[in-house]
XYZ file of C-alpha atoms in Angstrom:
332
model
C -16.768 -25.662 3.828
C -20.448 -26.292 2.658
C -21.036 -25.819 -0.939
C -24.037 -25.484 -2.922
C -23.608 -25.621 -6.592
C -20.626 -23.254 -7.441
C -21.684 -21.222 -3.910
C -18.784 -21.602 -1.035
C -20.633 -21.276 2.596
C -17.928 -21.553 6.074
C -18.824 -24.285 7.799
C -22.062 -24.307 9.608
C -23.197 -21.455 7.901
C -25.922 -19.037 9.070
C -29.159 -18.321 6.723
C -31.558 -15.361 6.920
C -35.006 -16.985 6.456
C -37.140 -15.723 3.463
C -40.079 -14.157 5.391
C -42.760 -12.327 3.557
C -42.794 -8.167 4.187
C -39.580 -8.850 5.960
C -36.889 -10.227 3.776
C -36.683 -7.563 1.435
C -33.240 -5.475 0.619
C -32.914 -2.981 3.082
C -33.345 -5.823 5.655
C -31.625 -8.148 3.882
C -28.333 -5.493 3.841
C -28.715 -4.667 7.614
C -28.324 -9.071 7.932
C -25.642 -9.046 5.946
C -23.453 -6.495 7.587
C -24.078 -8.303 10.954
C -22.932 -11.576 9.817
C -25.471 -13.444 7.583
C -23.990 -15.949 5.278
C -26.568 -16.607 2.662
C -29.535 -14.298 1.800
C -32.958 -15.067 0.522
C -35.542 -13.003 -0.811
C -39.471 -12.859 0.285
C -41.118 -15.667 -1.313
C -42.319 -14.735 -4.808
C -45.494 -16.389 -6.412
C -44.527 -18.097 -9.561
C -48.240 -16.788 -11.081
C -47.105 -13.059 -10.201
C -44.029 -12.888 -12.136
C -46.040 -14.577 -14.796
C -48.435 -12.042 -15.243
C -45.859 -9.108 -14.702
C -47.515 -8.254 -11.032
C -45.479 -4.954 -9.958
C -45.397 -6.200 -6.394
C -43.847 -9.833 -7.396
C -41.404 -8.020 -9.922
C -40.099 -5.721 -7.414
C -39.068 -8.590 -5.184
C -36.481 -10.165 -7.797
C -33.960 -6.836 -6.484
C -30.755 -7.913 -5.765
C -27.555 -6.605 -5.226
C -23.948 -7.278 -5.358
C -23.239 -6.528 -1.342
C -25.760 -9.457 -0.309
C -24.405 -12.077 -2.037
C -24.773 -14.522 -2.438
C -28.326 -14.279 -2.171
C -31.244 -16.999 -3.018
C -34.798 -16.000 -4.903
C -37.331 -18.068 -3.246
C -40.808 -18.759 -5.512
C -43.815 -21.031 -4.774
C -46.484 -22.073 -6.906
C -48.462 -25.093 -7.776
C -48.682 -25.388 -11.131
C -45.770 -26.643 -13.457
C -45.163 -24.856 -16.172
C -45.569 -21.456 -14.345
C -43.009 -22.908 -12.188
C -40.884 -23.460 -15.068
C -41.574 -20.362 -16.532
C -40.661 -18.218 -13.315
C -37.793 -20.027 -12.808
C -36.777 -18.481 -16.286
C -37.370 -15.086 -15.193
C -35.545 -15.244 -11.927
C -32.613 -16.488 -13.676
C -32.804 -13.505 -15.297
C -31.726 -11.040 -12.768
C -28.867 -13.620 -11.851
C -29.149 -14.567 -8.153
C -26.974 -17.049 -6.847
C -29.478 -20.440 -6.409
C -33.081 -20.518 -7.224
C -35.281 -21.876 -3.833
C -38.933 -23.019 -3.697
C -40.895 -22.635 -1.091
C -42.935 -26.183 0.016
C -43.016 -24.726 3.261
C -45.383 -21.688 3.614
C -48.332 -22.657 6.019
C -50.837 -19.268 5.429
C -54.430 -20.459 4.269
C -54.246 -18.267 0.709
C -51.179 -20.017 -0.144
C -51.789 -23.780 1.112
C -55.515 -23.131 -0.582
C -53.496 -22.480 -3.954
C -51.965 -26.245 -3.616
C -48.808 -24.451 -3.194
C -46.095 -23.728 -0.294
C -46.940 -26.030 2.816
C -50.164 -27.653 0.515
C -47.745 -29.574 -1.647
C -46.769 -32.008 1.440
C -49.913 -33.884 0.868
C -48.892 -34.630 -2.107
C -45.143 -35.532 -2.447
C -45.373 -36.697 -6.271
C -46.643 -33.072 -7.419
C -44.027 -31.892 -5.129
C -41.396 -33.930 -7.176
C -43.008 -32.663 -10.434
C -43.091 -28.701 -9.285
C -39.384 -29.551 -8.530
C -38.566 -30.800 -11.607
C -40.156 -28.310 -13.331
C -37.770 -25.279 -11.920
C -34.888 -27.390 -12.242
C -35.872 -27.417 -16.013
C -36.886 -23.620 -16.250
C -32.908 -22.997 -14.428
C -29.191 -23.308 -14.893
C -28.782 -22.131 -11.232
C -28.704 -24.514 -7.999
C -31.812 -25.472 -6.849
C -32.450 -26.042 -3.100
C -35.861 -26.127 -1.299
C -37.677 -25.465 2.202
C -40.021 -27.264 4.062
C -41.557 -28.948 6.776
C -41.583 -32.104 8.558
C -45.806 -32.887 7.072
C -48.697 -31.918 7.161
C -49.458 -32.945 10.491
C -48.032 -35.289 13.042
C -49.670 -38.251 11.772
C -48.335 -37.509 8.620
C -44.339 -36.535 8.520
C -43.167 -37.450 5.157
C -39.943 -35.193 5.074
C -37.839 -38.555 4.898
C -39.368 -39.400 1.569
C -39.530 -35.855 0.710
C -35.632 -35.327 1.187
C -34.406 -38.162 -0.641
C -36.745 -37.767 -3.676
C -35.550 -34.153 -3.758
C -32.377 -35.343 -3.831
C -32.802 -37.425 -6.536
C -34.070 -35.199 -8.696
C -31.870 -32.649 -8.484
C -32.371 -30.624 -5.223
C -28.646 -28.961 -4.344
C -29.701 -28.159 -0.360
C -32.821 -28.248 1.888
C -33.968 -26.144 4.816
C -36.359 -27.859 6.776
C -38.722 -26.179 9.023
C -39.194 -28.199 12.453
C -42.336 -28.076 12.739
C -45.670 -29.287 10.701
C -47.882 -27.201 8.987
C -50.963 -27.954 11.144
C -48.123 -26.450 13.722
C -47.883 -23.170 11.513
C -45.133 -21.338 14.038
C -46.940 -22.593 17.059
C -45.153 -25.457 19.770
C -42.282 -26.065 19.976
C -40.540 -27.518 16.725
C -38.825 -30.945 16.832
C -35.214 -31.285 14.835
C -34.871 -35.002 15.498
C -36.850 -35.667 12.224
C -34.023 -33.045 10.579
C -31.103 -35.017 12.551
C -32.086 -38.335 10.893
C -32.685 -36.730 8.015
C -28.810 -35.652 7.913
C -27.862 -39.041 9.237
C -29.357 -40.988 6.097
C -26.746 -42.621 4.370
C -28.359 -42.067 1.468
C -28.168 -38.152 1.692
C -25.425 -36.109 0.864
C -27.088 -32.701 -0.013
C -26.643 -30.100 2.695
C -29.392 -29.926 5.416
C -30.363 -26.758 6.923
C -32.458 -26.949 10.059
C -34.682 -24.150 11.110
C -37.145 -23.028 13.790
C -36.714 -21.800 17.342
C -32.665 -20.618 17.282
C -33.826 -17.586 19.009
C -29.566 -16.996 21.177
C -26.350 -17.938 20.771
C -26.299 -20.440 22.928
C -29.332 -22.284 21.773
C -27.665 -22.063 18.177
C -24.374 -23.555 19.685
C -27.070 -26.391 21.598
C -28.691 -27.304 18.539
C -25.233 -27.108 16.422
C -23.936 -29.748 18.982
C -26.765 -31.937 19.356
C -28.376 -32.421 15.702
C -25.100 -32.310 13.765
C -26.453 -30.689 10.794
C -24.594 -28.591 7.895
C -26.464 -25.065 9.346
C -29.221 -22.909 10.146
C -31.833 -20.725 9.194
C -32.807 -17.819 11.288
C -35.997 -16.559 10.816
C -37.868 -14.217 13.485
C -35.335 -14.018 15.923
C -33.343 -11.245 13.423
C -36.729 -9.843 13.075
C -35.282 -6.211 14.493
C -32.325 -7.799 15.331
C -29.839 -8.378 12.336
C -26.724 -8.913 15.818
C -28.119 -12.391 16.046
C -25.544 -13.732 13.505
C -22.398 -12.198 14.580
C -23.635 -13.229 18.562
C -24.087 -16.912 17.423
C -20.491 -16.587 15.704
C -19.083 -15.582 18.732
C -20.475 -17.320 21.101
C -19.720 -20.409 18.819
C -16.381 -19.871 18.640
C -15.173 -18.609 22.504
C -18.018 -19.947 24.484
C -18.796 -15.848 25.796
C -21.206 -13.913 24.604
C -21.213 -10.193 22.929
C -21.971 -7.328 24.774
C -25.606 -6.502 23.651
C -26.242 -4.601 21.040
C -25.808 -0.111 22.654
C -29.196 2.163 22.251
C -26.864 3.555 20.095
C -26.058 0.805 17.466
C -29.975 0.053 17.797
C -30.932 3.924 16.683
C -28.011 3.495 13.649
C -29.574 0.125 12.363
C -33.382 1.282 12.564
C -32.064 4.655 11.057
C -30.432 2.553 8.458
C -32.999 0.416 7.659
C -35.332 3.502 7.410
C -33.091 5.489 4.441
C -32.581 2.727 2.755
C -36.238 1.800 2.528
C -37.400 5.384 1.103
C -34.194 4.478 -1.473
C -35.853 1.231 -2.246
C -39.726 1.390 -1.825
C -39.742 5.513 -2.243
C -40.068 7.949 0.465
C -43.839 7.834 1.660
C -43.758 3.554 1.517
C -40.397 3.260 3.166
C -41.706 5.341 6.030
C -45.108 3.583 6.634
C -43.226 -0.037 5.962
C -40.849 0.618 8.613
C -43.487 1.399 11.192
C -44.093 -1.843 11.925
C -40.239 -2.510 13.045
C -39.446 -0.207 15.661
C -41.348 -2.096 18.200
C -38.603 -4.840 17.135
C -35.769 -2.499 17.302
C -36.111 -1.122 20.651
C -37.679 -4.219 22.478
C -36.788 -3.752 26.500
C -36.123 -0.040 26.409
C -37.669 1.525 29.291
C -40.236 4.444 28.411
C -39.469 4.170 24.795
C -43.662 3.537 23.822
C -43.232 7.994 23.819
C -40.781 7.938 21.309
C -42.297 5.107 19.231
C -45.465 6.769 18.676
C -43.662 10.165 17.520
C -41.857 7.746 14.741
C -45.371 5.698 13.581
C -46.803 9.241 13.296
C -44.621 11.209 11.308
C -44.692 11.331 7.753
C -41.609 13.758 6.791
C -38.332 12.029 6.506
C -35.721 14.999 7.462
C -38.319 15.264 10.785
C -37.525 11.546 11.347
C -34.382 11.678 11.655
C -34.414 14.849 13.475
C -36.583 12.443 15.865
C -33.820 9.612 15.952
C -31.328 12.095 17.195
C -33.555 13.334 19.991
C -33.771 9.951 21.022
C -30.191 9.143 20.886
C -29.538 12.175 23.084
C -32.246 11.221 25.253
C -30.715 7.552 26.056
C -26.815 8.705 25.548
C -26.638 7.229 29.432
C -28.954 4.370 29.007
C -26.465 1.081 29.536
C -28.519 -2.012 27.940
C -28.380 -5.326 29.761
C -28.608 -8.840 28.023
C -32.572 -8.513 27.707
């Protein structure tokens, strides 16, 4: 069992990545339900829940079923650091995690997110400061450096640690990387073997199929994993891993079926969240994701990126469903 403060995880448990426009609760619900262990919200800027920013606000929703559940924030100045880690405390998730991780140009320009790996003592600091602002475990994500001349995330780790830091994720890759390359978890598997650390480590990057995830269990030897992209329209990732870990076969893929009930899902329960007209044109951009593979489905797509009335929309998923009731999906 892999614990994190007073949080209980199985062993080598899985971890939905906090990706931004992603991660949010509908998706977050559908991951869950399909075998997630531990949830984490969209990365939240420490200066947004500051100044009250709707947007920022609106991603400290949790709820009961997704738990436990992580808020991730990122920011690069102390004392709003401290300060939003007062107001996610709040809405009482179950761990408070900053992101030292995020490689995007408006963030790392901020000194914040993947910008704070050139400079591990202000990453320390930023740490401490949340630790302060919080009651709740702490635990961060990363990456390995800045660049390849510069991987510091063996310092990084054990100065966490010492501070305070109750887990750590750790991106395989640098941030001059951003998701490009391949990433390289034998910087996370010495990281684990350090004597000196006894915080769970979290690798993450790349587990993209079961067996991959049951590869990279065996090899690296570390407490668990992060999925990130690869449950990007496909929340069966966990339970397949699962499986697969435990009998060495994998699941039958996922029926055009079960792939019309989780878009359709998704969909109602982000007009519940975001509001009717924003859950529509927010789930546009997922259906590609959804039906991946499916022969002649670009028709059908374009009828659900076009319509704006949500009774028509589902009137549209059961067309489709009808249409594919013979289609028999392969392992894609």
């Amino acid at each position: 069992m892999i614990k994190i403060g007073n949080i209980e995880l199985p062993d080598h448990p899985l971890l939905l990545a906090p990706m931004e426009d992603v991660s949010d609760p509908p998706f977050r619900r559908l991951c869950k339900a399909h075998g997630a262990d531990l949830m984490y919200s969209e990365f939240i800027s420490s200066e947004g829940l500051i100044r009250d920013a709707m947007k920022s606000r609106m991603k400290l929703d949790i709820f009961d079923y997704e738990r436990p559940v992580g808020i991730q924030i990122f920011g690069g100045d102390e004392e709003a650091m401290e300060q939003s880690a007062q107001i996610v405390e709040t809405v009482q998730p179950d761990l408070v995690d900053i992101n030292f991780g995020c490689p995007v140009k408006k963030v790392v320009s901020k000194g914040a997110g993947a910008g704070v790996l050139k400079d591990v003592d202000l990453m320390v600091r930023l740490t401490k400061a949340v630790i302060k602002g919080t009651s709740l475990p702490v635990t961060v994500k990363t990456r390995l450096g800045w660049d390849e001349e510069s991987i510091n995330i063996d310092e990084v780790v054990e100065r966490l640690q010492d501070v305070g830091v109750q887990a750590l994720t750790v991106h395989a890759r640098t941030r001059a990387q951003m998701y490009k390359g391949h990433s390289d978890w034998t910087h996370i598997e010495r990281i684990k073997n350090n004597p000196r650390i006894h915080i769970p480590i979290f690798g993450n990057g790349d587990i993209d199929s079961p067996q991959k995830a049951k590869e990279y269990r065996e090899r690296f030897g570390l407490d668990g994993m992060m999925i990130g992209r690869a449950a990007i329209g496909y929340p069966w990732i966990f339970n397949e891993i699962k499986h697969y870990e435990k009998t060495g076969e994998l699941l039958a893929p996922p029926t055009m079926k079960d792939r019309l009930e989780a878009a359709k899902n998704h969909l109602i329960w982000s007009m519940e969240w975001k509001g009717e007209r924003l859950g529509i044109v927010e789930m546009r951009r997922h259906y590609t994701n959804y039906f991946k593979g499916i022969h002649g489905f670009k028709a059908h797509r374009q009828r659900l990126v076009t319509e704006d009335d949500p009774q028509q929309l589902l009137r549209i998923f059961e067309e489709i469903e009808d249409f594919y009731k013979d289609y028999v999906i392969e392992h894609l």
